[in-house]
Short mmCIF file of C-alpha atoms in Angstrom, two decimals:
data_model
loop_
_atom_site.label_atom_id
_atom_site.label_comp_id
_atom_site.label_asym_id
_atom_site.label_seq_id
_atom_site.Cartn_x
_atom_site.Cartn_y
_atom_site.Cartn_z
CA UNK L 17 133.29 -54.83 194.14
CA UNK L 18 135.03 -57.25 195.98
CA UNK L 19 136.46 -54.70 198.17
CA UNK L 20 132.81 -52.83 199.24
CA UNK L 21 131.68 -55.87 200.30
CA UNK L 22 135.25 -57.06 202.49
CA UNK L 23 134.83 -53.13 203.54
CA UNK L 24 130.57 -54.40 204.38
CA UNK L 25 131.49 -57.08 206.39
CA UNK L 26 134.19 -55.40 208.54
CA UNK L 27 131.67 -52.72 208.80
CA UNK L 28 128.81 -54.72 209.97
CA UNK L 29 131.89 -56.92 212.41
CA UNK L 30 132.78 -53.34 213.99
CA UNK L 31 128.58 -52.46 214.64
CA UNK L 32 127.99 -55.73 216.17
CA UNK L 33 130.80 -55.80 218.40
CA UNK L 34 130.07 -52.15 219.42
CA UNK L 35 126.57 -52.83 220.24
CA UNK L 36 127.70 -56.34 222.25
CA UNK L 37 130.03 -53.69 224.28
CA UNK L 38 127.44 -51.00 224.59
CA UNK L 39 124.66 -53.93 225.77
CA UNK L 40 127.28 -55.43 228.12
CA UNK L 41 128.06 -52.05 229.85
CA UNK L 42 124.88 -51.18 230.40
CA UNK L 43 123.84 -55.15 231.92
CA UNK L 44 126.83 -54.84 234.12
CA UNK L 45 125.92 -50.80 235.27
CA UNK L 46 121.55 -52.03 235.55
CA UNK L 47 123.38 -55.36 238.07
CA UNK L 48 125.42 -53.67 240.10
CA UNK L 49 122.51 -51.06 240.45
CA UNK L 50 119.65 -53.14 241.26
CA UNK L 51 120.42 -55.00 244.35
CA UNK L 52 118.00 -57.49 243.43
CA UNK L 53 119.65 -58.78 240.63
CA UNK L 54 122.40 -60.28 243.20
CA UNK L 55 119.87 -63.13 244.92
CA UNK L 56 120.34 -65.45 242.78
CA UNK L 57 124.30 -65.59 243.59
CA UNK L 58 124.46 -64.15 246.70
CA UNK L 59 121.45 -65.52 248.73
CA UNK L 60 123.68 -68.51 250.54
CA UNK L 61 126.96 -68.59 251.25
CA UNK L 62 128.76 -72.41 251.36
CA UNK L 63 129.42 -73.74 254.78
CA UNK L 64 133.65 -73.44 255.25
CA UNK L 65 135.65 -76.43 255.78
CA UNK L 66 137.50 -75.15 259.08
CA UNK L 67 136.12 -76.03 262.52
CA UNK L 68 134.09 -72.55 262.55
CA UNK L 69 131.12 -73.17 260.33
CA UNK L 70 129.78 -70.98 257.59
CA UNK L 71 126.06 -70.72 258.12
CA UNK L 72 124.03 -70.39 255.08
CA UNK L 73 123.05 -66.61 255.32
CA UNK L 74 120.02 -64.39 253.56
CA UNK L 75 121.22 -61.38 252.13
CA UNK L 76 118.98 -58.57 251.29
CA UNK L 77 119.24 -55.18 250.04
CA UNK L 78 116.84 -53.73 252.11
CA UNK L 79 116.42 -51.07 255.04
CA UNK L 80 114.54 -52.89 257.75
CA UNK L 81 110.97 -52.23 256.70
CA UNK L 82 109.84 -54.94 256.52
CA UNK L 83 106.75 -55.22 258.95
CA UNK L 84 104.46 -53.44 256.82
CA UNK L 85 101.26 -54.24 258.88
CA UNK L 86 103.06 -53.09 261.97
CA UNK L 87 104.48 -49.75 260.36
CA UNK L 88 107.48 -51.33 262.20
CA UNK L 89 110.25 -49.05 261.21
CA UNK L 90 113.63 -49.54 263.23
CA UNK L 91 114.67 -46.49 262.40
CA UNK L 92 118.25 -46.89 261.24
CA UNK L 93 120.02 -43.67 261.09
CA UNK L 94 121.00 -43.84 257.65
CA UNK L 95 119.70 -43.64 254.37
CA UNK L 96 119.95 -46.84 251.62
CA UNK L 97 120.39 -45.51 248.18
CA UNK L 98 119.17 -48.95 246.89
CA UNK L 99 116.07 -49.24 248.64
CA UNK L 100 113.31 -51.78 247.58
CA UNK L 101 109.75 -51.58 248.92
CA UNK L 102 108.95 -54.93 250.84
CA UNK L 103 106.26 -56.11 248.95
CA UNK L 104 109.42 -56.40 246.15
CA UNK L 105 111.56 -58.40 249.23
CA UNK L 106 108.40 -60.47 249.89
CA UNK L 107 108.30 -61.75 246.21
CA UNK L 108 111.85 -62.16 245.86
CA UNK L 109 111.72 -64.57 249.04
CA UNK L 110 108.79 -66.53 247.65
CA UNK L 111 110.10 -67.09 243.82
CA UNK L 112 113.38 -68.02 245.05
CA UNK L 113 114.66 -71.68 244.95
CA UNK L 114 116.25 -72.00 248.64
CA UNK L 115 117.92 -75.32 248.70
CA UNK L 116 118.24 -75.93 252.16
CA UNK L 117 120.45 -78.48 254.15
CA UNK L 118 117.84 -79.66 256.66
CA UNK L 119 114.56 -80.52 255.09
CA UNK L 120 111.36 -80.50 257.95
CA UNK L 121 109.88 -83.97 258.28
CA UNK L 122 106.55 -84.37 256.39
CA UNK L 123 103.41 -86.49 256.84
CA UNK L 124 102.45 -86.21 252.65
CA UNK L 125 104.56 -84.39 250.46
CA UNK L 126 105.50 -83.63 247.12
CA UNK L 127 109.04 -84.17 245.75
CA UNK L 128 110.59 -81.50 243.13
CA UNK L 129 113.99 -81.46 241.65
CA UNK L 130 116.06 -78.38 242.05
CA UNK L 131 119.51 -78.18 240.72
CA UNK L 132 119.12 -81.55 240.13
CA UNK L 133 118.45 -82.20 244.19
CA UNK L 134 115.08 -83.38 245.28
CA UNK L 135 113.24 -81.18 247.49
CA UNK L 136 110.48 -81.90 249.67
CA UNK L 137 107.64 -79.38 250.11
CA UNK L 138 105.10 -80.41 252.63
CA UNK L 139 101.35 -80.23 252.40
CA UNK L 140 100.37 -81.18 255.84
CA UNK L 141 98.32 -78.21 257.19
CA UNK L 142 100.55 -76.97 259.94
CA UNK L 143 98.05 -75.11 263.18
CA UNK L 144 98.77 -71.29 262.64
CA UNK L 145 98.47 -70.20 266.36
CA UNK L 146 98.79 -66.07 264.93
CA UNK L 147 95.75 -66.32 262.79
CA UNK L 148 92.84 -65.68 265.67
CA UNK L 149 91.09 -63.22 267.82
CA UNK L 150 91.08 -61.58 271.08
CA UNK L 151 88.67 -62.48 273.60
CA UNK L 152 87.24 -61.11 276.69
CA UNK L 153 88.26 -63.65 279.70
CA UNK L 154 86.83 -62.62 283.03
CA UNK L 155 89.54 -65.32 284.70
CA UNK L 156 92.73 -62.81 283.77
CA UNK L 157 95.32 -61.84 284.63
CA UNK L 158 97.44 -65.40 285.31
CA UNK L 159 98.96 -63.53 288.33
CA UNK L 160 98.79 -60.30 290.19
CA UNK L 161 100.89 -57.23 289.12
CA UNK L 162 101.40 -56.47 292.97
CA UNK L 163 102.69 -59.62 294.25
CA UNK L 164 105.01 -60.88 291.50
CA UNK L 165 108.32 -58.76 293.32
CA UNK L 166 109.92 -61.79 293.21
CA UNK L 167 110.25 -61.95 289.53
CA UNK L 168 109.10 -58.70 287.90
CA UNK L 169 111.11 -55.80 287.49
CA UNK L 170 109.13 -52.97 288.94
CA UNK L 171 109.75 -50.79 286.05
CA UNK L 172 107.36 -53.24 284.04
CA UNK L 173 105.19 -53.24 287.12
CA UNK L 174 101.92 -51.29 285.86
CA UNK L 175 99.87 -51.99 289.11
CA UNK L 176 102.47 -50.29 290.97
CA UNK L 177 102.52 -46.96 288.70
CA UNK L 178 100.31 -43.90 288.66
CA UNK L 179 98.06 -46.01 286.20
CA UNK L 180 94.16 -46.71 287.43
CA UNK L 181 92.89 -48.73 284.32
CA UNK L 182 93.86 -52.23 283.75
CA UNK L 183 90.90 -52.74 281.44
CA UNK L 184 94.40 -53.97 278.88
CA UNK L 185 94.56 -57.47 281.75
CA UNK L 186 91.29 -59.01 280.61
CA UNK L 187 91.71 -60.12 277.44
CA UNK L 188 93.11 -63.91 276.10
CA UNK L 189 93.95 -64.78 272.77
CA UNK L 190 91.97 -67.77 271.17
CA UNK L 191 93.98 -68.82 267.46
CA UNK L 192 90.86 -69.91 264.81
CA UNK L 193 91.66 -73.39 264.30
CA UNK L 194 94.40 -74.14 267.05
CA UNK L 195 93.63 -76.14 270.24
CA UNK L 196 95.17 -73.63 272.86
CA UNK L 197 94.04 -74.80 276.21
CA UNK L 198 93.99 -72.71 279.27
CA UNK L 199 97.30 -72.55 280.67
CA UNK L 200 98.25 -74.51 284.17
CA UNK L 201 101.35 -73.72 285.74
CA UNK L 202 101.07 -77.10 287.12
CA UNK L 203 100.66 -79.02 284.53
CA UNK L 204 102.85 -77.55 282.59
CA UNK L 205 106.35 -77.65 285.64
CA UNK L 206 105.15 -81.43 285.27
CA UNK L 207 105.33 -81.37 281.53
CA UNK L 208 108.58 -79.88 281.71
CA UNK L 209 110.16 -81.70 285.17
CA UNK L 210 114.16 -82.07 284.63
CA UNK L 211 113.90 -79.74 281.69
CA UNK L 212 115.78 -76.11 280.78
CA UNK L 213 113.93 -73.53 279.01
CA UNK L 214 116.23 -70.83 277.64
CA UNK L 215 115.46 -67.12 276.63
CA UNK L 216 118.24 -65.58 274.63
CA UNK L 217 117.50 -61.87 273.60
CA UNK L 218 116.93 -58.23 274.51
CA UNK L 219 115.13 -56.69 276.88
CA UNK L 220 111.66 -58.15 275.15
CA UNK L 221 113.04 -61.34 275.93
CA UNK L 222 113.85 -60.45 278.82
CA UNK L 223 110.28 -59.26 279.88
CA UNK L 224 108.75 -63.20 278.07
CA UNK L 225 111.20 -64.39 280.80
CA UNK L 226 109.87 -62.75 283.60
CA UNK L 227 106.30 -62.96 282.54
CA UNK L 228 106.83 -66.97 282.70
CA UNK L 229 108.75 -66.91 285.76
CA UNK L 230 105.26 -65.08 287.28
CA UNK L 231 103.04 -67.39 285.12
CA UNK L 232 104.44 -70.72 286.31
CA UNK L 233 105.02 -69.62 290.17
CA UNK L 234 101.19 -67.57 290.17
CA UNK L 235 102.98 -64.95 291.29
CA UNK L 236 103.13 -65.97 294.73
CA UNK L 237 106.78 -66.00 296.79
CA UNK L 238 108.51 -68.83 295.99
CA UNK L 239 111.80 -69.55 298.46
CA UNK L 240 112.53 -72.89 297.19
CA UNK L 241 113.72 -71.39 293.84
CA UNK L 242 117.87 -71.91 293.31
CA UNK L 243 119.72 -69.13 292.01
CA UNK L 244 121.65 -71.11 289.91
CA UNK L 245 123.41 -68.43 287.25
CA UNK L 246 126.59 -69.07 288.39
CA UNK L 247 126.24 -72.92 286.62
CA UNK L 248 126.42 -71.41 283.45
CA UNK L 249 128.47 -67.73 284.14
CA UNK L 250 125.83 -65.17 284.65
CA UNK L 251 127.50 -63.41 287.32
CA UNK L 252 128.06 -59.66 287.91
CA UNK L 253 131.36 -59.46 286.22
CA UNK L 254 133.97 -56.77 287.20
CA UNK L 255 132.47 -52.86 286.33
CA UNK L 256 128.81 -54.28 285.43
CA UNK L 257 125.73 -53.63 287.77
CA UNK L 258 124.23 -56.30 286.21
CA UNK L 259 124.89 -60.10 284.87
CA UNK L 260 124.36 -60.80 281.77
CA UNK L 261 121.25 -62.82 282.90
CA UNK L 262 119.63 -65.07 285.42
CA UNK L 263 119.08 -68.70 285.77
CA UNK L 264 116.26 -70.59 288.13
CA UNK L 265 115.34 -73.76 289.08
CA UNK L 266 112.51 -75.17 290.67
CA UNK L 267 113.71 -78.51 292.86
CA UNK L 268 109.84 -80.09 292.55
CA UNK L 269 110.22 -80.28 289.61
CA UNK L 270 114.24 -80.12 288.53
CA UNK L 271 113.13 -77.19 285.90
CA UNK L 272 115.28 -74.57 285.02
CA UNK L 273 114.25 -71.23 283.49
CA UNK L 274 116.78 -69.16 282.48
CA UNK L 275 117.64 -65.57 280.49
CA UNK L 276 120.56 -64.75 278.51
CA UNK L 277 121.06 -60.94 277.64
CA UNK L 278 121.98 -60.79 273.99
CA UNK L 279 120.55 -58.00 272.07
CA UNK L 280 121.90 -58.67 268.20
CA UNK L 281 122.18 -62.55 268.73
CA UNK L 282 126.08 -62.08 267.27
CA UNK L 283 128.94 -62.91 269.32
CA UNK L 284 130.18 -59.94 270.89
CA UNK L 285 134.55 -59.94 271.22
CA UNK L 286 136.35 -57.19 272.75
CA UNK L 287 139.20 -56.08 270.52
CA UNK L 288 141.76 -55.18 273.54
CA UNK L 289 140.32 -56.59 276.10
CA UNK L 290 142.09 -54.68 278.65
CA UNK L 291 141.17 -51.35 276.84
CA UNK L 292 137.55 -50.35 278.52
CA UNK L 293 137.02 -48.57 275.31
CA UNK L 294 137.75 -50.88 272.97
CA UNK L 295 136.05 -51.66 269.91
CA UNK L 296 133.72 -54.91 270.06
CA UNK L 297 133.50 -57.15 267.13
CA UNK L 298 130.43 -57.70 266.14
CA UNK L 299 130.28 -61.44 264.17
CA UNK L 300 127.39 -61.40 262.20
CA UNK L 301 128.35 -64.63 261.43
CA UNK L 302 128.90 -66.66 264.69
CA UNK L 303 126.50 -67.50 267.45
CA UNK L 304 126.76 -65.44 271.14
CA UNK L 305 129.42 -68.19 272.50
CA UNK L 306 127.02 -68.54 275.33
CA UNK L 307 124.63 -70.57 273.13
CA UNK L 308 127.64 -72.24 271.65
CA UNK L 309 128.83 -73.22 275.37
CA UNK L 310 125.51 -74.23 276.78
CA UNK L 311 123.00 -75.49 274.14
CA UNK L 312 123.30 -79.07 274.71
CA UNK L 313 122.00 -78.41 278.36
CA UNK L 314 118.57 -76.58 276.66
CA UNK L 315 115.45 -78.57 276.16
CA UNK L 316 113.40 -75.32 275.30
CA UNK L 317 115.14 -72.24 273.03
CA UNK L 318 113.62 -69.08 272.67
CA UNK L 319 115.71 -66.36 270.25
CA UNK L 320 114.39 -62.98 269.81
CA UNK L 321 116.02 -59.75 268.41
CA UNK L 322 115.49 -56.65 266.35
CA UNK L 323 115.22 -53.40 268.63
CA UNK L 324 118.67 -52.79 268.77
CA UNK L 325 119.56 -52.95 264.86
CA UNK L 326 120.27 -49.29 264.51
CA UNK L 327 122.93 -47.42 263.63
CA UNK L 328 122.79 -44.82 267.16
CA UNK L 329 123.39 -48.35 269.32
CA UNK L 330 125.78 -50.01 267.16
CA UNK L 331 128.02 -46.45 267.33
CA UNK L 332 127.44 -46.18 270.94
CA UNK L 333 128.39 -49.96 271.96
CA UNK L 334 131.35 -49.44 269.59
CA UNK L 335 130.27 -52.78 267.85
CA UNK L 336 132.70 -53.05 264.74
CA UNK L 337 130.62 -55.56 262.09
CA UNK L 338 132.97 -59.05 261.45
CA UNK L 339 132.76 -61.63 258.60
CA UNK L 340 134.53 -64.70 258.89
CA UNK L 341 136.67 -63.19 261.97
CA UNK L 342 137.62 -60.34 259.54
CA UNK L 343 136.21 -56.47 259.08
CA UNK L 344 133.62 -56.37 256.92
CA UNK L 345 133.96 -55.32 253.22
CA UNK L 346 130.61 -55.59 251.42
CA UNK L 347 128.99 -52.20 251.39
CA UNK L 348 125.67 -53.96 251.32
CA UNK L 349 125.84 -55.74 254.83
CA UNK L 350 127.09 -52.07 256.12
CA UNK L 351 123.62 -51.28 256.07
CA UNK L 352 121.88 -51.96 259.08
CA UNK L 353 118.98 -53.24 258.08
CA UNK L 354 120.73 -56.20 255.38
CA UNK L 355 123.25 -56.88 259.22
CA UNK L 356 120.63 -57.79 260.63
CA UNK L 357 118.55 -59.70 258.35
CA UNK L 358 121.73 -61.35 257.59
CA UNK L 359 122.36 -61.96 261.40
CA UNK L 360 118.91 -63.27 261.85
CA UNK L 361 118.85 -65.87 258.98
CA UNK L 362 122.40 -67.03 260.08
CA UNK L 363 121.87 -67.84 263.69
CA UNK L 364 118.65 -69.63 262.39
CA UNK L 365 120.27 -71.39 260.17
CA UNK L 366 123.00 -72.53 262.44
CA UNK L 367 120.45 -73.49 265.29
CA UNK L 368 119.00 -75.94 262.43
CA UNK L 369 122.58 -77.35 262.04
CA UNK L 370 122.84 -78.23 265.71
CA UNK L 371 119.56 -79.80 266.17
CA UNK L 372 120.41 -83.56 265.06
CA UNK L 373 123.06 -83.51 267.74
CA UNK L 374 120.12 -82.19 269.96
CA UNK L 375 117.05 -84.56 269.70
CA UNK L 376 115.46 -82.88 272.38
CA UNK L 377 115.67 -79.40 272.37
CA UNK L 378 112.73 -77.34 270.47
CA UNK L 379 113.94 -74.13 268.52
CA UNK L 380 112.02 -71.22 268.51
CA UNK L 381 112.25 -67.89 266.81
CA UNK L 382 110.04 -65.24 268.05
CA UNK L 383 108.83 -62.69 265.89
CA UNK L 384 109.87 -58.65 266.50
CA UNK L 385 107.61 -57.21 269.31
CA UNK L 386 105.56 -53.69 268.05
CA UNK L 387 106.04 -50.56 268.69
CA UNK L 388 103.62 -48.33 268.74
CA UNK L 389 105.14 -44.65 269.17
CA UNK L 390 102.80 -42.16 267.29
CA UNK L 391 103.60 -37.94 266.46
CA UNK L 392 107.47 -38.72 267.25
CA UNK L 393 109.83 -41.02 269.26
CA UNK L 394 110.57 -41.70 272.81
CA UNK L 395 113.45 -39.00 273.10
CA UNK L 396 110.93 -36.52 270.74
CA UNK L 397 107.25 -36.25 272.10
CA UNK L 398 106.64 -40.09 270.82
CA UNK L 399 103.46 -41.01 272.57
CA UNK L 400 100.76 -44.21 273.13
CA UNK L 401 98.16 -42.64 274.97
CA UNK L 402 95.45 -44.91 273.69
CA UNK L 403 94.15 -46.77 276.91
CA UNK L 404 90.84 -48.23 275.36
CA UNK L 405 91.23 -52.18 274.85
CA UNK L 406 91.24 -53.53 271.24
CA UNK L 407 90.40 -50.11 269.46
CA UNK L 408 92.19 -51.26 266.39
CA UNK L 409 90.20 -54.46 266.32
CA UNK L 410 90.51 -57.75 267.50
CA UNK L 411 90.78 -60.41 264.81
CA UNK L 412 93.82 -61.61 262.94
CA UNK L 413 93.05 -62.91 259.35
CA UNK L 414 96.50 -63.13 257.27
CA UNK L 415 97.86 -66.56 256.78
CA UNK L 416 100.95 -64.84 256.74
CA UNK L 417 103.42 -63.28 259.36
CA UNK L 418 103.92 -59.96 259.49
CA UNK L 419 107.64 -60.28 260.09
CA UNK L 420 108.97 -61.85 256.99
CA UNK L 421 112.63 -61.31 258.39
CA UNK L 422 112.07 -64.22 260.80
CA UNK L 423 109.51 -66.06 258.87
CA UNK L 424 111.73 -66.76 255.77
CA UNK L 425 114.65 -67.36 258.00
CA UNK L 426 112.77 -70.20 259.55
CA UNK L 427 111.43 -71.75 256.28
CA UNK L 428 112.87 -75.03 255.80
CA UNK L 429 114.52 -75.13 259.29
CA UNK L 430 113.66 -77.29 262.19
CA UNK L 431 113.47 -74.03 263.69
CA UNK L 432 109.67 -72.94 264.72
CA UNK L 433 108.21 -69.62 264.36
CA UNK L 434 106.65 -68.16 267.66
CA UNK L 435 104.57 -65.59 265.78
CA UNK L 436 103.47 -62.91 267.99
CA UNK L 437 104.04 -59.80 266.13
CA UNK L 438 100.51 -59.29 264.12
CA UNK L 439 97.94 -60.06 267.26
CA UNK L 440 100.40 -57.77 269.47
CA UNK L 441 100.12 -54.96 266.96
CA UNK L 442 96.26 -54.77 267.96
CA UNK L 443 97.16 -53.85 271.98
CA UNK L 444 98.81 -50.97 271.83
CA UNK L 445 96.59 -49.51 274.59
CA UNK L 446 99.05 -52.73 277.02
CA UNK L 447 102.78 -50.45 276.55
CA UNK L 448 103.67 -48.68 279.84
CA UNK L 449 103.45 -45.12 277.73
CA UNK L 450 103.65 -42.18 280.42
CA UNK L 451 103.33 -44.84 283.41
CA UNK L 452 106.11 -45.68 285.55
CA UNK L 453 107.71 -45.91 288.86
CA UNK L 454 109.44 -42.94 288.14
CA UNK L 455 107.48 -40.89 285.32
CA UNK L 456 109.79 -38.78 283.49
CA UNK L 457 108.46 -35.97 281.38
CA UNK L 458 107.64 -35.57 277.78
CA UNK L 459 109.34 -39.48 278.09
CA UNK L 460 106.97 -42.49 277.07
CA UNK L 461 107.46 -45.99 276.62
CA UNK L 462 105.68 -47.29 273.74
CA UNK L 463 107.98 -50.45 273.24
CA UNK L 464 108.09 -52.42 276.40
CA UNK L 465 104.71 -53.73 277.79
CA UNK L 466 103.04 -53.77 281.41
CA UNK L 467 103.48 -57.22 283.38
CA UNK L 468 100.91 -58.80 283.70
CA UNK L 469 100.10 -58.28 279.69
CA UNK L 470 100.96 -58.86 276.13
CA UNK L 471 104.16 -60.94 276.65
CA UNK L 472 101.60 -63.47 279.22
CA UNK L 473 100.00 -64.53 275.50
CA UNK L 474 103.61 -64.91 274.34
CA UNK L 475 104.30 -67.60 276.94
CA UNK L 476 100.77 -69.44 275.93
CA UNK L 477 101.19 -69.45 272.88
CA UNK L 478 104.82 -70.98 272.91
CA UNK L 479 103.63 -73.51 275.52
CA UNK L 480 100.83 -74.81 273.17
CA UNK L 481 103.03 -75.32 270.63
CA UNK L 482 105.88 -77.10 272.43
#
């Protein structure tokens, strides 16, 4: 008797331990599995205690899909086995206790405790210059396509192309409940006088920088502008046909505008520098050194990336992905899509770090730019032939943006969201499509827009709000 029940209890021992294995397997196989199960851990890394910071970094398991409104697909040339819609991302985000650093001031607030920190939400209602309409405005364009040479590249040009409606120029944006008033170069060169605005980005950035540049000077000839690049090293460097930007300043006024090309918004290091073919490491977690060098000279900073997060540029530019000045190891950041989002929360969260040692420089982080290729891409019949203004309306509703990379990378930052993505979506008729100097065949342009255009509303709207 008293053996059955010794032989009962090592029985019922052996079945408990079995099913604790069996249960712990299958939690460890369902975690490693389902990438979302890793936010909780792995949504911040810890600042490092060397003289490089550690930004504190987003991670997320998800292919860059992530502009659903948009259809804004930046078609990475690979496929993610673990890939999670991005109305699953969104929640994530929003259920997620981010315990940020840098808190935003607030006017009334509400304090919470998290991880035994207080937090500080605000619930002052902040002016939401995306949520609006387009309206017709008989007083547009801000400057004439023909005479801007000075500034505008005449690739972006339209009034110089084969194109004969410009219907796309007569439209401004008004936001709902957002004081936006008309913009005046003049006023605003005073507003900024002895100031430096600063575009850092790709080649949307780059056409926001001319578009200003033409904006602020009416488009008229301006010889009194310096050339001043050299001041901070944008110079054609040895084997380039290019620099790596431009830099102007306006003596009236002591205002410098300026461009800086940088595509990922990672700094860029050859690996054998005197190998033309080298690999470049690509540091998803370090600033371009040009922003490192020069932002305490900025007074204005506009970031903007996305475009070139695929896998066809990353293999042509030879970029090699680095994490703390090392290869990368984690499979998950090999994925395009998570680089980038990582990249993108990283250099926003570093800006934030820098901004108490930079009182007066306003951070901005402009949302991705639309595409609007339809039946294929630009190498493979892609086209935008759609010419009449507005035809997919002309309101913006959502609260929300519509690029929730950029949005939740901001949250809690200093940093300030320059949402342009949703009300951009709605002018897909203002791409240069099948127009250009030199109109290639089957070839369209659905990404970058015609000067005067789209990027003009950019510039207003990031005026207003500084």
């Amino acid at each position: 008797m008293k053996g059955g029940s010794s032989y009962r209890v090592r029985a019922r021992h052996f079945s408990l331990t079995l099913i604790a294995v069996v249960f712990t397997t299958l939690f460890l196989w369902i975690w490693e599995k389902n990438p979302f199960l890793h936010l909780a851990q792995d949504q911040f890394l810890l600042p490092s205690s060397g003289s490089s910071p550690m930004f504190s970094e987003f991670i997320s398991d998800l292919p860059d899909e992530s502009l659903l409104n948009v259809k804004e697909k930046e078609h990475f040339n690979e496929v993610d086995p673990n890939y999670v819609r991005p109305e699953t991302y969104t929640k994530a985000i929003q259920e997620s206790d981010i315990p940020f650093n840098n808190s935003t001031s607030t006017s009334s607030s509400s304090i919470r405790k998290v991880d035994g920190h207080s937090r500080t939400s605000s619930t002052r209602k902040v002016c939401n210059y995306a949520k609006g309409s387009w309206v017709p405005d008989n007083r547009r364009p801000l400057y004439s396509g023909r005479k801007c040479k000075q500034w505008l590249s005449e690739m972006w040009a339209c009034r110089l192309t084969q194109r004969t409606d410009f219907s796309y120029e007569g439209f401004r944006w008004q936001p709902d409940d957002c004081e936006m008033p008309d913009f005046d170069r003049f006023a605003f060169m005073k507003r900024m006088e002895g100031k430096t605005i600063a575009f850092v980005g790709d080649s949307l950035g780059r056409q926001q920088f001319q578009s200003l540049m033409c904006m602020v000077t009416g488009g008229e000839e301006t010889p009194e502008v310096e050339d001043v690049g050299r001041e901070y090293g944008l110079i054609i460097a040895k084997g380039n046909i290019r620099p790596d930007g431009w830099a102007f300043r306006f003596p009236p006024t002591n205002t410098t505008i300026l461009y800086y090309w940088s595509s990922s918004l990672c700094d860029l290091q050859p690996l054998n520098a005197s190998d033309p073919k080298t690999e470049v490491a690509m540091h998803l977690d370090r600033p371009p050194a040009f922003l490192s060098r020069f932002l305490d000279r900025f007074n204005v900073l506009i970031l903007n990336t996305g475009h070139h997060w695929n896998r066809g540029k990353i293999n042509a530019n030879r970029w090699v992905m680095y994490i703390n000045g090392q290869p990368n190891q984690d499979r998950r950041l090999a994925a395009v899509g998570n680089a980038k989002n990582f990249t993108v929360h990283s250099i926003a969260r570093w800006i934030d770090s820098q901004l108490p040692s930079h009182p007066r420089l306003k951070a901005f982080f402009r949302t991705i730019s639309p595409r609007h290729f339809a039946n294929g891409e630009w190498n493979t019949g892609g086209s935008c032939d759609n010419m009449t203004p507005l035809s997919k309306g002309s309101t913006v509703s959502k609260d929300e943006s519509s690029d929730i990379v950029v949005e939740s990378a901001v949250q809690g930052t200093r940093v300030k969201i320059l949402d342009i993505t949703a009300l951009s979506e709605l002018r897909d008729e203002g791409h240069i499509a099948r127009f250009s100097v030199k109109a290639t065949e089957g070839i369209q342009d659905c990404l970058h827009w015609c000067l005067p255009g789209i990027p003009d509303t950019w510039n207003e709207v990031l005026c207003a709000q500084i």
